[in-house]
Amino acid sequence: MEFKHITLRHLKMRLKHPFTTSFGTQQDKEFILVEIKNKDGISGWGESVAFTEPLYKEETVKTNWHIMEDFLIPLLFKEPINHPDEVSQRFAHIKGNYMAKSALEGAVWDLYAKEQGISLAKALGGEKEKIEVGISIGIQKSIDDLLKIIDQYVTEGYKRIKVKIKPGWDVQVIQQIREKFPSIQLMADANSAYTLDDMDHLAKLDDFNLMMIEQPLAHDDIIDHAALQARLKTPICLDESIHSVEDARKAIQLGSCKIINIKIGRVGGLTEAKKIHDLCKEKGIPLWCGGMLESGIGRAHNIALTTLPNFILPGDTAASSRYWEQDIIHPEVEVNNGEILVPDGPGIGFEPNLEQIEEYTLYSKIFRP
Ligand SMILES: O=C(O)CCC(=O)C1=CC=C[C@@H](O)[C@@H]1C(=O)O
Ligand SMILES: [Mg+2]
């Protein structure tokens, strides 16, 4: 593979609805879009999932731009890449910065699949022709507001409802959801809002038949999660704690979780995501694909990854129209009765909408070898 040039674009898109979690509220989504064009004019596309503030993890849009411009892009130009699996090896000596690495690696994977004339799903070894998806709902002003939103998405057929919890917005909320929706597939994401001191309080959630509690404790912990999992009947799912297949191996060995949420950006790219997938398949740990409020480009990568066989549980990949007045791909991602048809076109299988991308672009820069 030879790269003619790499374009970084900083985009700003306004979410249809503010998204509130235990660590803050998002109304606008700023992110870096990566385009890698080859000498035949074919472009591969990737998306960084870093936010503007280091509240979910330590990376931001600005740190990503710096690491891509000053370290990762020069490494990509250093010598030809024969297969996308080589990208993570070439980046390996650069510590952390998983989201920056993932955005570039994702664009290489998309370009590779397009050059091979196959879908990204097929290039990754995916087998599914459609995937089941759920939806993640932020913290609302009132429980009544939350119940109305849940009712809307259950009616639309989403296969799983994920709600956010935090101290003061947890047991009572889940109890009222269960009273109205006794049998839906329901999970709660705490985004590290609790400590082991809350163990007995969190154990009250065992009464509500949750699929899982996602990341209840610190974003960089697997020890205390093991102690909590031993106390809870409800499976713990790790999100923020897992950056690599090594993290996953240790967490599984310690009993820190029974489910893992893979976010391509959090683990440094699709090659590492595949390694985690294969380990979890071997160990009997079900996976699902987490979301980061992506545009259609990142959403397309999530769809492709979710076609791998151990992505057993519905993930966060909801329809474009749930997030954006106008997404940056066409067609947009559509969900029908909780399912997405996997595109079989080359690469990510969705066309970037260049006009819309330009409209949302705050600034861009082209890098040449
Ligand atoms: O709809 C989506 O893309 C998922 C949104 C979502 O739940 C999250 C996005 C980003 C960080 C967190 O707030 C949270 C998560 O931890 O999964
Ligand atoms: Mg999460």
PDB file of C-alpha atoms in Angstrom, residues 147-333:
ATOM      1  CA  LEU A 147     -39.287   6.545  30.506  1.00  0.00           C
ATOM      2  CA  LYS A 148     -40.768   8.378  27.501  1.00  0.00           C
ATOM      3  CA  ILE A 149     -37.482   8.089  25.586  1.00  0.00           C
ATOM      4  CA  ILE A 150     -37.137   4.401  26.468  1.00  0.00           C
ATOM      5  CA  ASP A 151     -40.712   3.818  25.259  1.00  0.00           C
ATOM      6  CA  GLN A 152     -39.849   5.470  21.922  1.00  0.00           C
ATOM      7  CA  TYR A 153     -36.787   3.298  21.347  1.00  0.00           C
ATOM      8  CA  VAL A 154     -38.454   0.068  22.515  1.00  0.00           C
ATOM      9  CA  THR A 155     -41.254   0.827  20.037  1.00  0.00           C
ATOM     10  CA  GLU A 156     -38.638   1.356  17.321  1.00  0.00           C
ATOM     11  CA  GLY A 157     -37.367  -2.146  18.080  1.00  0.00           C
ATOM     12  CA  TYR A 158     -33.917  -1.506  19.535  1.00  0.00           C
ATOM     13  CA  LYS A 159     -32.730  -4.815  20.981  1.00  0.00           C
ATOM     14  CA  ARG A 160     -31.212  -3.394  24.178  1.00  0.00           C
ATOM     15  CA  ILE A 161     -31.610  -0.259  26.260  1.00  0.00           C
ATOM     16  CA  LYS A 162     -28.532   1.207  27.992  1.00  0.00           C
ATOM     17  CA  VAL A 163     -29.095   3.887  30.591  1.00  0.00           C
ATOM     18  CA  LYS A 164     -26.583   5.904  32.549  1.00  0.00           C
ATOM     19  CA  ILE A 165     -26.375   5.728  36.322  1.00  0.00           C
ATOM     20  CA  LYS A 166     -24.517   7.678  39.013  1.00  0.00           C
ATOM     21  CA  PRO A 167     -24.941   8.114  42.769  1.00  0.00           C
ATOM     22  CA  GLY A 168     -28.407   9.594  43.339  1.00  0.00           C
ATOM     23  CA  TRP A 169     -29.625   8.451  39.932  1.00  0.00           C
ATOM     24  CA  ASP A 170     -29.491   4.666  40.044  1.00  0.00           C
ATOM     25  CA  VAL A 171     -31.595   2.170  42.076  1.00  0.00           C
ATOM     26  CA  GLN A 172     -34.807   4.202  42.004  1.00  0.00           C
ATOM     27  CA  VAL A 173     -34.379   4.916  38.285  1.00  0.00           C
ATOM     28  CA  ILE A 174     -33.766   1.253  37.417  1.00  0.00           C
ATOM     29  CA  GLN A 175     -36.681   0.199  39.630  1.00  0.00           C
ATOM     30  CA  GLN A 176     -39.084   2.565  37.811  1.00  0.00           C
ATOM     31  CA  ILE A 177     -37.803   1.431  34.427  1.00  0.00           C
ATOM     32  CA  ARG A 178     -38.389  -2.191  35.403  1.00  0.00           C
ATOM     33  CA  GLU A 179     -41.904  -1.395  36.666  1.00  0.00           C
ATOM     34  CA  LYS A 180     -42.776  -0.050  33.209  1.00  0.00           C
ATOM     35  CA  PHE A 181     -40.581  -2.373  31.124  1.00  0.00           C
ATOM     36  CA  PRO A 182     -40.302  -5.653  33.078  1.00  0.00           C
ATOM     37  CA  SER A 183     -38.796  -7.722  30.296  1.00  0.00           C
ATOM     38  CA  ILE A 184     -36.679  -5.499  28.025  1.00  0.00           C
ATOM     39  CA  GLN A 185     -32.932  -6.176  27.717  1.00  0.00           C
ATOM     40  CA  LEU A 186     -31.683  -3.459  30.064  1.00  0.00           C
ATOM     41  CA  MET A 187     -28.178  -2.442  31.164  1.00  0.00           C
ATOM     42  CA  ALA A 188     -26.628   0.417  33.122  1.00  0.00           C
ATOM     43  CA  ASP A 189     -23.386   2.305  32.453  1.00  0.00           C
ATOM     44  CA  ALA A 190     -21.829   4.087  35.451  1.00  0.00           C
ATOM     45  CA  ASN A 191     -18.741   5.535  33.744  1.00  0.00           C
ATOM     46  CA  SER A 192     -16.672   4.974  36.901  1.00  0.00           C
ATOM     47  CA  ALA A 193     -19.023   6.940  39.172  1.00  0.00           C
ATOM     48  CA  TYR A 194     -18.716   4.535  42.153  1.00  0.00           C
ATOM     49  CA  THR A 195     -16.091   3.100  44.529  1.00  0.00           C
ATOM     50  CA  LEU A 196     -15.892  -0.142  46.488  1.00  0.00           C
ATOM     51  CA  ASP A 197     -17.532   1.743  49.360  1.00  0.00           C
ATOM     52  CA  ASP A 198     -20.707   1.593  47.224  1.00  0.00           C
ATOM     53  CA  MET A 199     -20.594  -2.211  46.959  1.00  0.00           C
ATOM     54  CA  ASP A 200     -23.684  -2.880  49.088  1.00  0.00           C
ATOM     55  CA  HIS A 201     -25.606  -0.118  47.333  1.00  0.00           C
ATOM     56  CA  LEU A 202     -24.715  -1.483  43.892  1.00  0.00           C
ATOM     57  CA  ALA A 203     -25.783  -4.976  45.046  1.00  0.00           C
ATOM     58  CA  LYS A 204     -29.355  -3.601  45.212  1.00  0.00           C
ATOM     59  CA  LEU A 205     -29.269  -3.551  41.394  1.00  0.00           C
ATOM     60  CA  ASP A 206     -29.151  -7.362  41.465  1.00  0.00           C
ATOM     61  CA  ASP A 207     -32.922  -7.287  41.992  1.00  0.00           C
ATOM     62  CA  PHE A 208     -33.633  -5.918  38.509  1.00  0.00           C
ATOM     63  CA  ASN A 209     -32.270  -8.554  36.137  1.00  0.00           C
ATOM     64  CA  LEU A 210     -29.868  -6.190  34.388  1.00  0.00           C
ATOM     65  CA  MET A 211     -27.822  -7.638  31.518  1.00  0.00           C
ATOM     66  CA  MET A 212     -24.776  -5.957  33.029  1.00  0.00           C
ATOM     67  CA  ILE A 213     -23.420  -2.989  34.925  1.00  0.00           C
ATOM     68  CA  GLU A 214     -20.836  -1.228  32.753  1.00  0.00           C
ATOM     69  CA  GLN A 215     -17.654   0.223  34.323  1.00  0.00           C
ATOM     70  CA  PRO A 216     -18.948   0.907  37.836  1.00  0.00           C
ATOM     71  CA  LEU A 217     -15.499   1.655  39.301  1.00  0.00           C
ATOM     72  CA  ALA A 218     -12.348   3.590  38.349  1.00  0.00           C
ATOM     73  CA  HIS A 219     -11.475   3.928  34.647  1.00  0.00           C
ATOM     74  CA  ASP A 220      -8.080   2.272  35.159  1.00  0.00           C
ATOM     75  CA  ASP A 221      -9.036  -0.488  37.590  1.00  0.00           C
ATOM     76  CA  ILE A 222      -9.410  -4.259  37.333  1.00  0.00           C
ATOM     77  CA  ILE A 223      -8.583  -5.223  40.943  1.00  0.00           C
ATOM     78  CA  ASP A 224     -11.539  -3.602  42.700  1.00  0.00           C
ATOM     79  CA  HIS A 225     -13.836  -4.688  39.855  1.00  0.00           C
ATOM     80  CA  ALA A 226     -12.857  -8.293  40.663  1.00  0.00           C
ATOM     81  CA  ALA A 227     -13.870  -7.765  44.302  1.00  0.00           C
ATOM     82  CA  LEU A 228     -17.142  -6.161  43.213  1.00  0.00           C
ATOM     83  CA  GLN A 229     -17.899  -8.893  40.650  1.00  0.00           C
ATOM     84  CA  ALA A 230     -17.485 -11.508  43.409  1.00  0.00           C
ATOM     85  CA  ARG A 231     -20.196  -9.657  45.379  1.00  0.00           C
ATOM     86  CA  LEU A 232     -22.643  -9.014  42.535  1.00  0.00           C
ATOM     87  CA  LYS A 233     -24.961 -11.427  40.750  1.00  0.00           C
ATOM     88  CA  THR A 234     -25.189  -8.982  37.833  1.00  0.00           C
ATOM     89  CA  PRO A 235     -22.323  -9.298  35.294  1.00  0.00           C
ATOM     90  CA  ILE A 236     -19.849  -6.436  35.219  1.00  0.00           C
ATOM     91  CA  CYS A 237     -18.901  -5.170  31.759  1.00  0.00           C
ATOM     92  CA  LEU A 238     -15.609  -3.296  31.390  1.00  0.00           C
ATOM     93  CA  ASP A 239     -15.265  -0.361  29.013  1.00  0.00           C
ATOM     94  CA  GLU A 240     -12.695   2.256  30.074  1.00  0.00           C
ATOM     95  CA  SER A 241     -10.411  -0.278  31.827  1.00  0.00           C
ATOM     96  CA  ILE A 242      -9.628  -2.286  28.693  1.00  0.00           C
ATOM     97  CA  HIS A 243      -7.086  -0.824  26.223  1.00  0.00           C
ATOM     98  CA  SER A 244      -5.525  -3.988  24.853  1.00  0.00           C
ATOM     99  CA  VAL A 245      -5.676  -7.750  24.613  1.00  0.00           C
ATOM    100  CA  GLU A 246      -3.273  -7.858  27.573  1.00  0.00           C
ATOM    101  CA  ASP A 247      -5.682  -5.790  29.691  1.00  0.00           C
ATOM    102  CA  ALA A 248      -8.479  -8.146  28.659  1.00  0.00           C
ATOM    103  CA  ARG A 249      -6.392 -11.223  29.525  1.00  0.00           C
ATOM    104  CA  LYS A 250      -5.625  -9.879  33.015  1.00  0.00           C
ATOM    105  CA  ALA A 251      -9.211  -8.769  33.690  1.00  0.00           C
ATOM    106  CA  ILE A 252     -10.583 -12.167  32.651  1.00  0.00           C
ATOM    107  CA  GLN A 253      -7.936 -13.989  34.721  1.00  0.00           C
ATOM    108  CA  LEU A 254      -8.810 -11.890  37.804  1.00  0.00           C
ATOM    109  CA  GLY A 255     -12.559 -12.279  37.312  1.00  0.00           C
ATOM    110  CA  SER A 256     -12.972  -8.492  37.005  1.00  0.00           C
ATOM    111  CA  CYS A 257     -15.745  -8.791  34.435  1.00  0.00           C
ATOM    112  CA  LYS A 258     -18.006 -11.242  32.611  1.00  0.00           C
ATOM    113  CA  ILE A 259     -18.579  -9.045  29.549  1.00  0.00           C
ATOM    114  CA  ILE A 260     -16.365  -6.607  27.609  1.00  0.00           C
ATOM    115  CA  ASN A 261     -17.410  -3.587  25.522  1.00  0.00           C
ATOM    116  CA  ILE A 262     -14.978  -3.023  22.671  1.00  0.00           C
ATOM    117  CA  LYS A 263     -14.593   0.527  21.346  1.00  0.00           C
ATOM    118  CA  ILE A 264     -12.189   0.505  18.424  1.00  0.00           C
ATOM    119  CA  GLY A 265     -10.705   3.887  19.385  1.00  0.00           C
ATOM    120  CA  ARG A 266     -10.185   2.947  23.035  1.00  0.00           C
ATOM    121  CA  VAL A 267      -8.132  -0.135  22.143  1.00  0.00           C
ATOM    122  CA  GLY A 268      -5.966   1.488  19.455  1.00  0.00           C
ATOM    123  CA  GLY A 269      -7.619   0.106  16.364  1.00  0.00           C
ATOM    124  CA  LEU A 270      -9.192  -2.805  14.525  1.00  0.00           C
ATOM    125  CA  THR A 271      -6.176  -5.132  14.698  1.00  0.00           C
ATOM    126  CA  GLU A 272      -6.139  -4.976  18.531  1.00  0.00           C
ATOM    127  CA  ALA A 273      -9.937  -5.218  18.591  1.00  0.00           C
ATOM    128  CA  LYS A 274      -9.669  -8.483  16.627  1.00  0.00           C
ATOM    129  CA  LYS A 275      -7.106  -9.835  19.109  1.00  0.00           C
ATOM    130  CA  ILE A 276      -9.422  -9.016  22.022  1.00  0.00           C
ATOM    131  CA  HIS A 277     -12.306 -10.612  20.116  1.00  0.00           C
ATOM    132  CA  ASP A 278     -10.365 -13.841  19.582  1.00  0.00           C
ATOM    133  CA  LEU A 279      -9.222 -14.035  23.241  1.00  0.00           C
ATOM    134  CA  CYS A 280     -12.755 -13.412  24.540  1.00  0.00           C
ATOM    135  CA  LYS A 281     -14.184 -15.986  22.136  1.00  0.00           C
ATOM    136  CA  GLU A 282     -11.694 -18.526  23.507  1.00  0.00           C
ATOM    137  CA  LYS A 283     -12.500 -17.594  27.134  1.00  0.00           C
ATOM    138  CA  GLY A 284     -16.286 -17.463  26.704  1.00  0.00           C
ATOM    139  CA  ILE A 285     -16.553 -13.733  27.392  1.00  0.00           C
ATOM    140  CA  PRO A 286     -19.298 -12.163  25.227  1.00  0.00           C
ATOM    141  CA  LEU A 287     -18.600  -8.858  23.518  1.00  0.00           C
ATOM    142  CA  TRP A 288     -20.535  -5.914  22.208  1.00  0.00           C
ATOM    143  CA  CYS A 289     -19.399  -2.827  20.302  1.00  0.00           C
ATOM    144  CA  GLY A 290     -19.522   0.385  22.322  1.00  0.00           C
ATOM    145  CA  GLY A 291     -20.213   3.785  20.810  1.00  0.00           C
ATOM    146  CA  MET A 292     -18.578   7.170  21.170  1.00  0.00           C
ATOM    147  CA  LEU A 293     -21.263   9.325  19.539  1.00  0.00           C
ATOM    148  CA  GLU A 294     -19.515   8.748  16.226  1.00  0.00           C
ATOM    149  CA  SER A 295     -20.344  10.264  12.862  1.00  0.00           C
ATOM    150  CA  GLY A 296     -21.255   7.877  10.077  1.00  0.00           C
ATOM    151  CA  ILE A 297     -17.606   7.086   9.344  1.00  0.00           C
ATOM    152  CA  GLY A 298     -16.907   5.765  12.853  1.00  0.00           C
ATOM    153  CA  ARG A 299     -20.358   4.150  12.874  1.00  0.00           C
ATOM    154  CA  ALA A 300     -19.468   2.270   9.680  1.00  0.00           C
ATOM    155  CA  HIS A 301     -16.292   0.890  11.293  1.00  0.00           C
ATOM    156  CA  ASN A 302     -18.329  -0.240  14.313  1.00  0.00           C
ATOM    157  CA  ILE A 303     -20.788  -2.067  12.053  1.00  0.00           C
ATOM    158  CA  ALA A 304     -17.949  -3.918  10.292  1.00  0.00           C
ATOM    159  CA  LEU A 305     -16.345  -4.976  13.589  1.00  0.00           C
ATOM    160  CA  THR A 306     -19.675  -6.160  14.997  1.00  0.00           C
ATOM    161  CA  THR A 307     -19.912  -8.768  12.206  1.00  0.00           C
ATOM    162  CA  LEU A 308     -17.254 -10.846  14.015  1.00  0.00           C
ATOM    163  CA  PRO A 309     -18.894 -13.905  15.643  1.00  0.00           C
ATOM    164  CA  ASN A 310     -18.229 -13.180  19.345  1.00  0.00           C
ATOM    165  CA  PHE A 311     -20.040  -9.843  19.185  1.00  0.00           C
ATOM    166  CA  ILE A 312     -22.965 -11.653  20.748  1.00  0.00           C
ATOM    167  CA  LEU A 313     -24.708  -8.796  22.560  1.00  0.00           C
ATOM    168  CA  PRO A 314     -26.382  -5.763  20.933  1.00  0.00           C
ATOM    169  CA  GLY A 315     -24.070  -2.724  20.948  1.00  0.00           C
ATOM    170  CA  ASP A 316     -24.438   1.076  20.907  1.00  0.00           C
ATOM    171  CA  THR A 317     -24.500   1.520  17.110  1.00  0.00           C
ATOM    172  CA  ALA A 318     -27.813   3.322  16.738  1.00  0.00           C
ATOM    173  CA  ALA A 319     -29.098   5.063  13.603  1.00  0.00           C
ATOM    174  CA  SER A 320     -27.454   8.227  12.241  1.00  0.00           C
ATOM    175  CA  SER A 321     -30.779  10.048  12.658  1.00  0.00           C
ATOM    176  CA  ARG A 322     -30.645   9.496  16.426  1.00  0.00           C
ATOM    177  CA  TYR A 323     -27.573  11.747  16.625  1.00  0.00           C
ATOM    178  CA  TRP A 324     -27.394  14.052  13.591  1.00  0.00           C
ATOM    179  CA  GLU A 325     -29.714  16.280  11.548  1.00  0.00           C
ATOM    180  CA  GLN A 326     -27.436  15.369   8.635  1.00  0.00           C
ATOM    181  CA  ASP A 327     -24.711  12.719   8.894  1.00  0.00           C
ATOM    182  CA  ILE A 328     -21.541  12.836   6.765  1.00  0.00           C
ATOM    183  CA  ILE A 329     -22.165   9.614   4.866  1.00  0.00           C
ATOM    184  CA  HIS A 330     -24.710   8.409   2.367  1.00  0.00           C
ATOM    185  CA  PRO A 331     -26.719   6.407   2.727  1.00  0.00           C
ATOM    186  CA  GLU A 332     -26.975   7.179   6.432  1.00  0.00           C
ATOM    187  CA  VAL A 333     -26.941   4.307   8.944  1.00  0.00           C
TER     188      VAL A 333
END
